[in-house]
Each structure stands twice: as C-alpha cells, then as structure tokens.
One Martini backbone bead per residue (centre of mass of N, CA, C, O) as a GRO file, in nm:
protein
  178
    1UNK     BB    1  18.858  11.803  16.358
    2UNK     BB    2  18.670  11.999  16.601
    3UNK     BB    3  18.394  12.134  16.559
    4UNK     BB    4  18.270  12.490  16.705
    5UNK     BB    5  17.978  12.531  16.807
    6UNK     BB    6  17.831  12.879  16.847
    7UNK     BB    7  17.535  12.936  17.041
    8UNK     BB    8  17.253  13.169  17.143
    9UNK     BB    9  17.031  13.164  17.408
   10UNK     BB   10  16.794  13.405  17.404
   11UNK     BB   11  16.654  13.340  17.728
   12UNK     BB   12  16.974  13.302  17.910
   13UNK     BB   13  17.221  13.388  17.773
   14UNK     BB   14  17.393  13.150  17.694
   15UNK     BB   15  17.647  12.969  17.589
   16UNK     BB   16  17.680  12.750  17.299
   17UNK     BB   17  17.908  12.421  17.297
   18UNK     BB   18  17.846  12.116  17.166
   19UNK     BB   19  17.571  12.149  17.371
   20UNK     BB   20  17.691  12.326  17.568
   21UNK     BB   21  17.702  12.473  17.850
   22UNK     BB   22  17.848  12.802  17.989
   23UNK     BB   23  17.850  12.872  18.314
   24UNK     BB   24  18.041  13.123  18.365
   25UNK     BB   25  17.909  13.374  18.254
   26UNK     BB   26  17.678  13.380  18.485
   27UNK     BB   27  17.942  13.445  18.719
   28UNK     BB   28  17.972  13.740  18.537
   29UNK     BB   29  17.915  14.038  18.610
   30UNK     BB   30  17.811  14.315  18.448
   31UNK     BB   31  17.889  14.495  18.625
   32UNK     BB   32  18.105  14.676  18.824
   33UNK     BB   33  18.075  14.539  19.078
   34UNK     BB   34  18.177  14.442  19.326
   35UNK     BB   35  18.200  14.107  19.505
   36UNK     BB   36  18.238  13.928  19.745
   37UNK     BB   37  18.364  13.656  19.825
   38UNK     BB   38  18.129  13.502  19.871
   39UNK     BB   39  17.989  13.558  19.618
   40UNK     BB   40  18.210  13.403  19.455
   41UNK     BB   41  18.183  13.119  19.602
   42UNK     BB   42  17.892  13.086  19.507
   43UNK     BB   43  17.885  13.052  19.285
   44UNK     BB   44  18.099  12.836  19.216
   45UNK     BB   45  17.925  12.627  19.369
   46UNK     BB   46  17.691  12.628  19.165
   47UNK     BB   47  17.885  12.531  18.921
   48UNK     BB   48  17.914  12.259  19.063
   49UNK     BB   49  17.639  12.163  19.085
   50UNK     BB   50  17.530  12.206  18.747
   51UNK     BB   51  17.783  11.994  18.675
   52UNK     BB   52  17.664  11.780  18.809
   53UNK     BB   53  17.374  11.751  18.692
   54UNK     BB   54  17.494  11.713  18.408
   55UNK     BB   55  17.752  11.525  18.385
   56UNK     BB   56  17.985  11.680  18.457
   57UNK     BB   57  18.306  11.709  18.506
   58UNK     BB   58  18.538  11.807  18.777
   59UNK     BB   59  18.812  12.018  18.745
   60UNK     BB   60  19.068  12.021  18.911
   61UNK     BB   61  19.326  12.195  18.989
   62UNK     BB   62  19.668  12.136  19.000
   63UNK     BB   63  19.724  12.267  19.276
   64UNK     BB   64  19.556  12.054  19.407
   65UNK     BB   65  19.687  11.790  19.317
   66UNK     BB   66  19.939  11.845  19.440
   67UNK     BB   67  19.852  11.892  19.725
   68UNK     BB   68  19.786  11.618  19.783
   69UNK     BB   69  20.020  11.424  19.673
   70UNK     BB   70  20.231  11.571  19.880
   71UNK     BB   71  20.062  11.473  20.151
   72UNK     BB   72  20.055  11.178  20.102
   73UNK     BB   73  20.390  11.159  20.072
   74UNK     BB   74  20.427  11.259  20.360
   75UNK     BB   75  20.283  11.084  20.500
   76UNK     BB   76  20.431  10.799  20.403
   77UNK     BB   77  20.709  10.961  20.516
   78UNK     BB   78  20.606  10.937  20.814
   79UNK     BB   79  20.537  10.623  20.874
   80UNK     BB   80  20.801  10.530  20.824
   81UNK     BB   81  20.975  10.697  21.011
   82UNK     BB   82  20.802  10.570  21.252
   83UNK     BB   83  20.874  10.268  21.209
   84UNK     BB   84  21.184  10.313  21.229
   85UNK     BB   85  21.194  10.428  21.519
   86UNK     BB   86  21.052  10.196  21.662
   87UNK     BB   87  21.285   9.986  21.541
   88UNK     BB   88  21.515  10.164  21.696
   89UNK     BB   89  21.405  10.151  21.982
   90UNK     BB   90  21.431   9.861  22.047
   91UNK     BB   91  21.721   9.872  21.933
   92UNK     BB   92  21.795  10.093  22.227
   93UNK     BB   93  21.651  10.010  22.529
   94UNK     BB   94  21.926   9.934  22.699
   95UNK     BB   95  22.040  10.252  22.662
   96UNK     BB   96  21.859  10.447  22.770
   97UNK     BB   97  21.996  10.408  23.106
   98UNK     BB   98  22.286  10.441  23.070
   99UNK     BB   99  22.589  10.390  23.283
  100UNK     BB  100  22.940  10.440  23.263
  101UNK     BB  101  23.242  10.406  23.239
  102UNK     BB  102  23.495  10.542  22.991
  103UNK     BB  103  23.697  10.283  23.003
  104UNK     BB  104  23.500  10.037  23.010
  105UNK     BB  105  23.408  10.061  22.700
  106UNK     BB  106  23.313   9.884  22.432
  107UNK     BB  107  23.387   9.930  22.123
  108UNK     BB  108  23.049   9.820  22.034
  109UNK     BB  109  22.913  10.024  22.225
  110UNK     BB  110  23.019  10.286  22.102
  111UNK     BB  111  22.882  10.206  21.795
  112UNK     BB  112  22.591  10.198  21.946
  113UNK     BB  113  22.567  10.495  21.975
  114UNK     BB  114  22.628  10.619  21.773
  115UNK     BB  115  22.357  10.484  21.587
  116UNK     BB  116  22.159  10.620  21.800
  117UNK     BB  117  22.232  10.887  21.725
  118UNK     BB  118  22.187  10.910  21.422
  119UNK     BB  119  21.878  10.817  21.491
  120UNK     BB  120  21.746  10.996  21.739
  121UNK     BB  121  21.728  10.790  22.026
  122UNK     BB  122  21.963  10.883  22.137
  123UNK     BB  123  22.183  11.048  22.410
  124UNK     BB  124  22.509  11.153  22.455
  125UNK     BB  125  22.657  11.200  22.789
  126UNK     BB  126  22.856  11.341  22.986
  127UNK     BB  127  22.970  11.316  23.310
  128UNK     BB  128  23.125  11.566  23.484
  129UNK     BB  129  23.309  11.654  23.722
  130UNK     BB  130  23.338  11.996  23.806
  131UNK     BB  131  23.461  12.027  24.103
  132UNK     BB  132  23.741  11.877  24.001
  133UNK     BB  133  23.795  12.040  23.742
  134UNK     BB  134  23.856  12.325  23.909
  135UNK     BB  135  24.068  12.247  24.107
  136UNK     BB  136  24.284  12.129  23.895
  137UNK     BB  137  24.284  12.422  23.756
  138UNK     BB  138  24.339  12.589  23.985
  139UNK     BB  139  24.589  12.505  24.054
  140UNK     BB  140  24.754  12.531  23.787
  141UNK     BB  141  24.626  12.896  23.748
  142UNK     BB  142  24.606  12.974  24.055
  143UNK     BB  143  24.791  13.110  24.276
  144UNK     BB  144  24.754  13.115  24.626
  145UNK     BB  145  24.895  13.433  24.679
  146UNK     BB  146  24.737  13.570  24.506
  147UNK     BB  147  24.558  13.916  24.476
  148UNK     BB  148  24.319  13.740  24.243
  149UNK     BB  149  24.200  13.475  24.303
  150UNK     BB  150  23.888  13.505  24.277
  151UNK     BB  151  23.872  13.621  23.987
  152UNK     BB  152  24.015  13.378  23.857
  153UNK     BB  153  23.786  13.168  24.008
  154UNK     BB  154  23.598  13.260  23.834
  155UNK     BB  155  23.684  13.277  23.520
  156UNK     BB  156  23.697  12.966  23.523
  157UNK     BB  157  23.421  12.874  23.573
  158UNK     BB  158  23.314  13.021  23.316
  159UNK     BB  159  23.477  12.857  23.099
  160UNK     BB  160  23.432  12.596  23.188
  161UNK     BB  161  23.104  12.627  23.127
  162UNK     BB  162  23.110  12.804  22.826
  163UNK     BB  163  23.406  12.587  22.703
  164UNK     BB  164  23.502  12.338  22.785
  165UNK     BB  165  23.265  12.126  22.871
  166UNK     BB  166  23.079  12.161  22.503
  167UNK     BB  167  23.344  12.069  22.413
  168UNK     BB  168  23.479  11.807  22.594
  169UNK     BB  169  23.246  11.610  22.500
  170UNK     BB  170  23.282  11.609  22.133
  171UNK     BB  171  23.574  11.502  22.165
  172UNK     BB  172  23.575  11.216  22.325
  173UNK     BB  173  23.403  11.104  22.156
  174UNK     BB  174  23.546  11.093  21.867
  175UNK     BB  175  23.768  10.934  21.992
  176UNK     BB  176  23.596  10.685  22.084
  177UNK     BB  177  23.544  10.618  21.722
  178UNK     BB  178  23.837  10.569  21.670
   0.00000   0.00000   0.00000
C-alpha cells in the first residue's frame, strides 16, 4: 500500500502529500466572513489554472459526465429520430394532401393511413356536412309543431358539436381498420 507522506510547507503555508501540493486548503478562507458566490467560483478558476500549469489531471465531478453522456445520448436519439420522420414523411408524401370518399377507400389505403398516424406523419380527419347531419337529427328528435322547437334545436346543434361529432370521427376510423 502506499504511504502518505504529509509534510507542512512552512513559507506558503500548503499541505504537501506525496509531494503534491494540496490546493484546496489555500481556496478555504481562514476567517468566518462569507464570500460572495463570485469570489468562490474565482477561487475555483484558480485552482483549475494552478492545475493545469502542474501538470495535474483536472477530475471533472460525476454529475457533469453524466449530464454530458446523457446530452450525448438525447441529440444521437434525436437525430435518428429526426430521420425516421423524414424517412416516414416520403413514405406518406401522397397522403399529405389526400381526400376522398369513406366507401371508396380500399383496404391497404386504409391501413397505410393509419401507419402513417401512428408515426405521426399524418393526421387523418373525417369531414362530415354538419348541416346536412343537423337536418336529419332534427328531422327524426324535434316533432315540427313543437312549441321549443328552437330550443331543441338549439341543445341538438350544441350536442353535435361538443359530443357526437369529436366522438364520431374516432369510431369510424376505428371500424375502418377493423
């Protein structure tokens, strides 16, 4: 094992081990004032200086390799992903702009639509005539000579838009992949 030889510089006042000299103690103010956050990270810089110019190895604490290596690891898994999107949005260039009737739909279209929402190249989204779906609602749930007629056509108007229709879109699809 190896013995610590610990010797007290008498002129500089530094603790000297194994013929290092221990800069630290030199950044530890003897009195009990505070120093300013400023005058600790000056300290600090020093000791980084002093360091370097002996020829010391500068040990950077565990937390700054970590967050470095994890930093590292975000942007490599950021760039792949950055490629896989543009991977996928070619594959689905056809889709962008895509639009047509929900019986007319073949099968693999349909399936290639939702690969493309699940990688989040794509957004597939139903257009429903509201006016013609509102019609035929009231048509069959407010009798003609009702007497809140407006009313009821009111409460349908509002049901279809903050419940049947966002509810509507999503069942659809669901059945068209099944």
């Amino acid at each position: 094992s190896e013995e610590v030889v610990e010797e007290i510089d008498i002129e500089n006042g530094n603790t000297v081990e194994n013929g290092i000299e221990n800069p630290v103690e030199d950044a530890v103010p003897d009195s009990q004032e505070e120093n300013s956050s400023q005058e600790v990270t000056e300290l600090f810089q020093q000791l980084k200086e002093e360091q370097a110019e002996k020829g010391l190895p500068v040990v950077k604490s565990q937390n700054n390799l970590k967050k470095k290596k994890k930093a590292e690891a975000k942007k490599k898994l950021d760039e792949t992903r950055q490629r896989q999107r543009e991977h996928f949005e070619r594959q689905f260039t056809e889709y962008f702009n895509f639009s047509s009737k929900l019986r007319g739909i073949p099968a693999h279209r349909i399936l290639a639509f939702s690969r493309g929402e699940k990688h989040k190249v794509i957004q597939v989204a139903l257009n429903i005539d509201e006016a013609k779906v509102l019609e035929t609602i009231k048509e069959i749930c407010v009798p003609v000579d009702h007497p809140h007629a407006d009313f009821l056509t009111g409460c349908l108007q509002d049901a279809l838009h903050r419940v049947v229709l966002p509810a509507l879109s999503p069942q659809c699809l669901a059945q068209l992949n099944q």
